[in-house]
């Protein structure tokens, strides 16, 4: 069985780094990720440079990567219609738009009500029907303000998005509070109700549960999973928490279990170790320091 790894480090990993990472460094990491076998990658975010200065080079990054890797699945996060416009004009064919299941988190994360975010999503879909849009649903497994919102709230929200035409979803454990039983229940239910949709999963490693929760989702039928090199990243609402599920750890586990990833683990591990020497950030990778 093949599992598609979606590397989101160049966006989710880099966005919380205060010191600006030069374009040359970002591109070198992207190049090495591609060399290791990564086929799906979120390479940047079209957000206001005032909000996230690290992403001020989004246009340049995308233009260079599209020219160099025209056949790869490259995409970017867009928080609004303006971001979608920039992504489209730069040449991207695929974007992700994030909306929280939790009203409180949505307001804290993007300074909008959930209804306003849904209206903005409709504007994106109407204005750029050529774009493939994946909706990242944040706080699916728990919110720092509202706790566990439950599966009924998720199913209602999915139906709302489904009726708008969305068929690609990314279920996010934004603050890393999920557990395998909860993951299994949610994944089994959404795959049963929406067999014509594609679901990805994005698990944070706050409580050292990233690997087991991702595996639980895979064993329930998920074939597309997101992770970041070295586990770089983390939620700003969970200060001190470890980052995302580490791509190299995930590849190691899956390959040992007989899954196919078509990714070179050793190249990924070497790159992860090198990245820690040039970017000081919040890493959760467990193989980084193994010689």
Coordinates of C-alpha atoms in Angstrom, one line a residue:
X1 CA 0.0 0.0 0.0
X2 CA 1.3 3.4 -0.9
X3 CA 1.1 6.4 1.4
X4 CA 1.5 9.9 0.0
X5 CA 3.6 12.2 2.2
X6 CA 2.7 15.8 1.9
X7 CA 5.7 17.9 3.2
X8 CA 4.5 21.2 4.6
X9 CA 7.7 22.4 6.3
X10 CA 8.4 25.2 3.9
X11 CA 5.2 26.8 5.0
X12 CA 4.1 25.4 8.4
X13 CA 7.6 24.9 9.6
X14 CA 9.2 28.1 8.5
X15 CA 6.3 30.5 9.3
X16 CA 7.0 30.6 13.1
X17 CA 10.7 31.3 12.7
X18 CA 11.4 34.9 13.7
X19 CA 14.7 35.3 11.9
X20 CA 14.2 35.6 8.2
X21 CA 15.4 32.6 6.2
X22 CA 17.0 33.7 3.0
X23 CA 15.4 32.6 -0.3
X24 CA 18.5 30.7 -1.2
X25 CA 18.3 28.6 2.0
X26 CA 14.6 27.9 1.5
X27 CA 15.2 26.8 -2.1
X28 CA 18.1 24.6 -1.1
X29 CA 15.9 22.8 1.4
X30 CA 13.1 22.4 -1.2
X31 CA 15.6 21.1 -3.7
X32 CA 16.9 18.5 -1.3
X33 CA 13.3 17.5 -0.3
X34 CA 12.6 16.8 -4.0
X35 CA 15.9 14.9 -4.3
X36 CA 14.8 12.7 -1.4
X37 CA 11.6 11.8 -3.3
X38 CA 9.0 14.3 -2.0
X39 CA 6.3 14.7 -4.6
X40 CA 3.8 16.8 -2.7
X41 CA 4.8 20.0 -1.0
X42 CA 3.3 23.2 0.5
X43 CA 6.0 25.6 -0.4
X44 CA 4.8 28.9 1.1
X45 CA 1.8 31.0 2.2
X46 CA 0.4 34.1 0.4
X47 CA -0.3 36.1 3.5
X48 CA 0.3 39.7 4.4
X49 CA 4.1 40.3 5.1
X50 CA 3.0 42.4 8.1
X51 CA 1.3 39.4 9.6
X52 CA 4.0 36.8 8.7
X53 CA 7.2 38.5 7.5
X54 CA 8.8 35.1 6.9
X55 CA 6.5 34.6 3.9
X56 CA 7.3 37.9 2.2
X57 CA 9.1 36.0 -0.6
X58 CA 6.1 33.8 -1.5
X59 CA 5.9 35.0 -5.1
X60 CA 9.6 34.5 -5.8
X61 CA 9.6 31.0 -4.2
X62 CA 6.6 29.9 -6.2
X63 CA 7.8 31.2 -9.5
X64 CA 11.2 29.5 -9.2
X65 CA 9.8 26.2 -8.0
X66 CA 7.1 26.0 -10.7
X67 CA 9.7 26.6 -13.3
X68 CA 12.1 24.0 -11.8
X69 CA 9.5 21.4 -10.9
X70 CA 6.6 21.7 -13.3
X71 CA 5.3 18.1 -12.7
X72 CA 5.3 18.1 -8.9
X73 CA 2.3 18.7 -6.7
X74 CA 3.1 22.2 -5.3
X75 CA 0.7 24.3 -3.4
X76 CA 0.4 27.2 -1.0
X77 CA -1.8 28.3 1.8
X78 CA -4.1 31.3 1.1
X79 CA -6.1 32.9 4.0
X80 CA -8.3 35.0 1.8
X81 CA -9.3 36.1 -1.7
X82 CA -6.3 38.4 -2.1
X83 CA -4.0 35.4 -1.3
X84 CA -5.8 33.3 -3.8
X85 CA -5.4 36.0 -6.4
X86 CA -1.7 36.2 -5.8
X87 CA -1.3 32.4 -5.9
X88 CA -3.3 32.1 -9.2
X89 CA -1.4 35.0 -10.9
X90 CA 1.9 33.4 -9.9
X91 CA 0.9 30.2 -11.6
X92 CA -0.2 27.8 -8.9
X93 CA -3.1 25.5 -9.7
X94 CA -3.7 24.3 -6.1
X95 CA -4.2 26.2 -2.8
X96 CA -5.3 25.4 0.8
X97 CA -7.6 27.6 2.7
X98 CA -7.8 27.2 6.5
X99 CA -11.0 27.5 8.5
X100 CA -11.3 26.4 12.2
X101 CA -14.0 24.1 13.4
X102 CA -13.9 26.3 16.6
X103 CA -15.3 29.8 16.3
X104 CA -13.0 31.1 19.0
X105 CA -9.9 29.7 17.3
X106 CA -11.0 31.0 13.9
X107 CA -11.2 34.5 15.4
X108 CA -7.8 34.1 17.1
X109 CA -6.1 32.6 14.1
X110 CA -7.3 34.7 11.3
X111 CA -9.3 37.5 13.0
X112 CA -12.6 36.5 11.4
X113 CA -15.8 34.8 12.4
X114 CA -16.2 31.4 10.9
X115 CA -19.1 32.6 8.8
X116 CA -16.9 35.4 7.4
X117 CA -14.3 32.7 6.5
X118 CA -17.0 30.6 4.8
X119 CA -18.1 33.7 2.8
X120 CA -14.5 34.4 1.8
X121 CA -14.1 30.7 0.7
X122 CA -17.2 31.1 -1.5
X123 CA -15.6 34.2 -3.1
X124 CA -12.4 32.3 -3.8
X125 CA -14.3 29.4 -5.4
X126 CA -16.4 31.8 -7.5
X127 CA -13.6 34.0 -8.6
X128 CA -11.0 31.2 -9.3
X129 CA -12.9 28.1 -10.4
X130 CA -9.7 26.9 -12.0
X131 CA -8.0 26.5 -8.6
X132 CA -8.1 23.2 -6.8
X133 CA -9.0 24.2 -3.2
X134 CA -8.3 22.1 -0.2
X135 CA -9.9 23.2 3.1
X136 CA -7.7 22.8 6.1
X137 CA -10.1 22.3 9.0
X138 CA -8.3 23.4 12.2
X139 CA -9.0 22.2 15.7
X140 CA -10.8 19.1 14.5
X141 CA -9.6 17.1 17.5
X142 CA -9.6 19.9 20.1
X143 CA -9.4 23.6 20.6
X144 CA -7.4 25.6 23.2
X145 CA -10.4 27.7 23.9
X146 CA -13.4 25.4 23.5
X147 CA -12.0 21.9 24.1
X148 CA -13.3 18.9 22.1
X149 CA -16.1 20.1 19.8
X150 CA -17.2 16.6 19.0
X151 CA -17.9 14.6 15.8
X152 CA -21.4 16.0 15.2
X153 CA -20.0 19.6 14.9
X154 CA -17.4 18.3 12.5
X155 CA -19.9 16.5 10.3
X156 CA -22.2 19.5 10.2
X157 CA -19.3 21.7 9.1
X158 CA -18.1 19.1 6.5
X159 CA -21.6 19.1 5.0
X160 CA -21.6 22.9 4.8
X161 CA -18.3 22.7 2.9
X162 CA -19.4 19.8 0.8
X163 CA -22.4 21.8 -0.4
X164 CA -20.1 24.6 -1.5
X165 CA -18.3 22.1 -3.8
X166 CA -15.2 21.2 -1.6
X167 CA -14.1 17.6 -2.1
X168 CA -10.6 17.8 -0.6
X169 CA -10.2 18.2 3.2
X170 CA -7.3 18.2 5.6
X171 CA -8.2 17.3 9.2
X172 CA -5.9 19.1 11.6
X173 CA -4.9 18.3 15.1
X174 CA -3.9 21.9 15.6
X175 CA -2.6 21.8 19.1
X176 CA -1.8 18.2 19.4
X177 CA -4.5 16.9 21.7
X178 CA -5.8 13.9 19.7
X179 CA -5.6 10.3 20.7
X180 CA -5.8 7.1 18.6
X181 CA -9.4 6.2 19.7
X182 CA -10.7 9.6 18.7
X183 CA -8.8 9.6 15.4
X184 CA -10.2 6.2 14.5
X185 CA -13.7 7.2 15.3
X186 CA -13.5 10.4 13.3
X187 CA -11.7 8.9 10.2
X188 CA -14.0 5.9 10.0
X189 CA -17.1 8.2 10.1
X190 CA -16.0 10.8 7.6
X191 CA -14.8 8.1 5.1
X192 CA -18.1 6.3 5.4
X193 CA -20.2 9.4 4.9
X194 CA -18.1 11.1 2.2
X195 CA -16.7 8.3 0.0
X196 CA -16.3 10.7 -3.0
X197 CA -14.0 13.0 -1.0
X198 CA -10.3 12.9 -0.3
X199 CA -9.2 13.4 3.3
X200 CA -5.7 14.2 4.5
X201 CA -4.6 14.4 8.1
X202 CA -2.2 16.8 9.8
X203 CA -1.2 15.8 13.3
X204 CA 0.9 17.9 15.7
X205 CA 3.3 16.2 18.1
X206 CA 2.6 18.2 21.3
X207 CA 2.1 15.1 23.5
X208 CA 4.4 12.8 21.5
X209 CA 1.4 11.4 19.8
X210 CA 2.0 12.5 16.2
X211 CA 3.2 9.1 15.0
X212 CA 0.6 6.9 16.7
X213 CA -2.3 9.2 15.6
X214 CA -1.1 9.4 12.0
X215 CA -0.8 5.6 12.0
X216 CA -4.3 5.2 13.4
X217 CA -5.6 7.4 10.6
X218 CA -3.7 5.3 8.0
X219 CA -5.0 2.1 9.4
X220 CA -8.5 3.4 9.0
X221 CA -8.0 4.2 5.3
X222 CA -6.2 7.6 5.1
X223 CA -3.5 7.5 2.3
X224 CA -2.4 11.2 2.3
X225 CA -0.7 12.5 5.4
X226 CA 1.0 15.8 6.2
X227 CA 4.3 16.3 8.1
X228 CA 7.3 18.6 8.3
X229 CA 11.0 18.0 8.0
X230 CA 12.4 17.5 11.5
X231 CA 8.9 18.1 12.9
X232 CA 9.6 21.8 12.7
X233 CA 6.7 24.0 13.7
X234 CA 4.0 24.0 16.3
X235 CA 0.9 25.9 17.3
X236 CA 1.4 29.5 18.5
X237 CA -1.5 28.8 21.0
X238 CA 0.5 26.0 22.7
X239 CA 3.7 27.8 23.9
X240 CA 6.6 25.4 24.4
X241 CA 4.8 22.6 22.7
X242 CA 6.8 20.4 20.3
X243 CA 6.2 20.8 16.6
X244 CA 4.6 18.7 13.9
X245 CA 5.0 15.1 13.1
X246 CA 8.5 14.7 11.7
X247 CA 8.6 13.5 8.0
X248 CA 11.7 11.4 8.4
X249 CA 10.3 9.6 11.5
X250 CA 7.1 9.0 9.6
X251 CA 8.9 7.6 6.5
X252 CA 11.1 5.4 8.7
X253 CA 8.0 3.9 10.5
X254 CA 6.0 3.4 7.3
X255 CA 8.8 1.8 5.3
X256 CA 9.6 -0.6 8.2
X257 CA 5.9 -1.6 8.3
X258 CA 5.8 -2.4 4.6
X259 CA 4.1 0.7 3.3
X260 CA 5.5 2.4 0.2
X261 CA 6.4 6.1 0.4
X262 CA 8.9 6.3 -2.5
X263 CA 11.1 8.5 -0.3
X264 CA 14.7 8.0 0.5
X265 CA 14.8 7.9 4.3
X266 CA 18.6 8.5 4.6
X267 CA 18.5 11.6 2.4
X268 CA 15.6 12.9 4.4
X269 CA 17.4 12.2 7.7
X270 CA 20.6 13.9 6.6
X271 CA 18.6 16.9 5.4
X272 CA 16.8 17.1 8.7
X273 CA 20.0 17.1 10.7
X274 CA 21.5 19.8 8.4
X275 CA 18.4 22.0 8.7
X276 CA 18.7 22.1 12.5
X277 CA 22.2 23.5 12.1
X278 CA 21.0 26.5 10.0
X279 CA 17.5 27.1 11.3
X280 CA 16.9 27.4 15.0
X281 CA 13.3 26.4 15.7
X282 CA 10.9 24.1 17.4
X283 CA 11.7 20.5 16.3
X284 CA 10.1 17.3 17.4
X285 CA 12.0 14.8 15.2
X286 CA 13.3 11.9 17.2
X287 CA 16.1 10.8 14.8
X288 CA 17.7 14.2 14.3
X289 CA 20.5 13.5 16.8
X290 CA 21.2 9.9 15.9
X291 CA 24.6 9.5 14.3

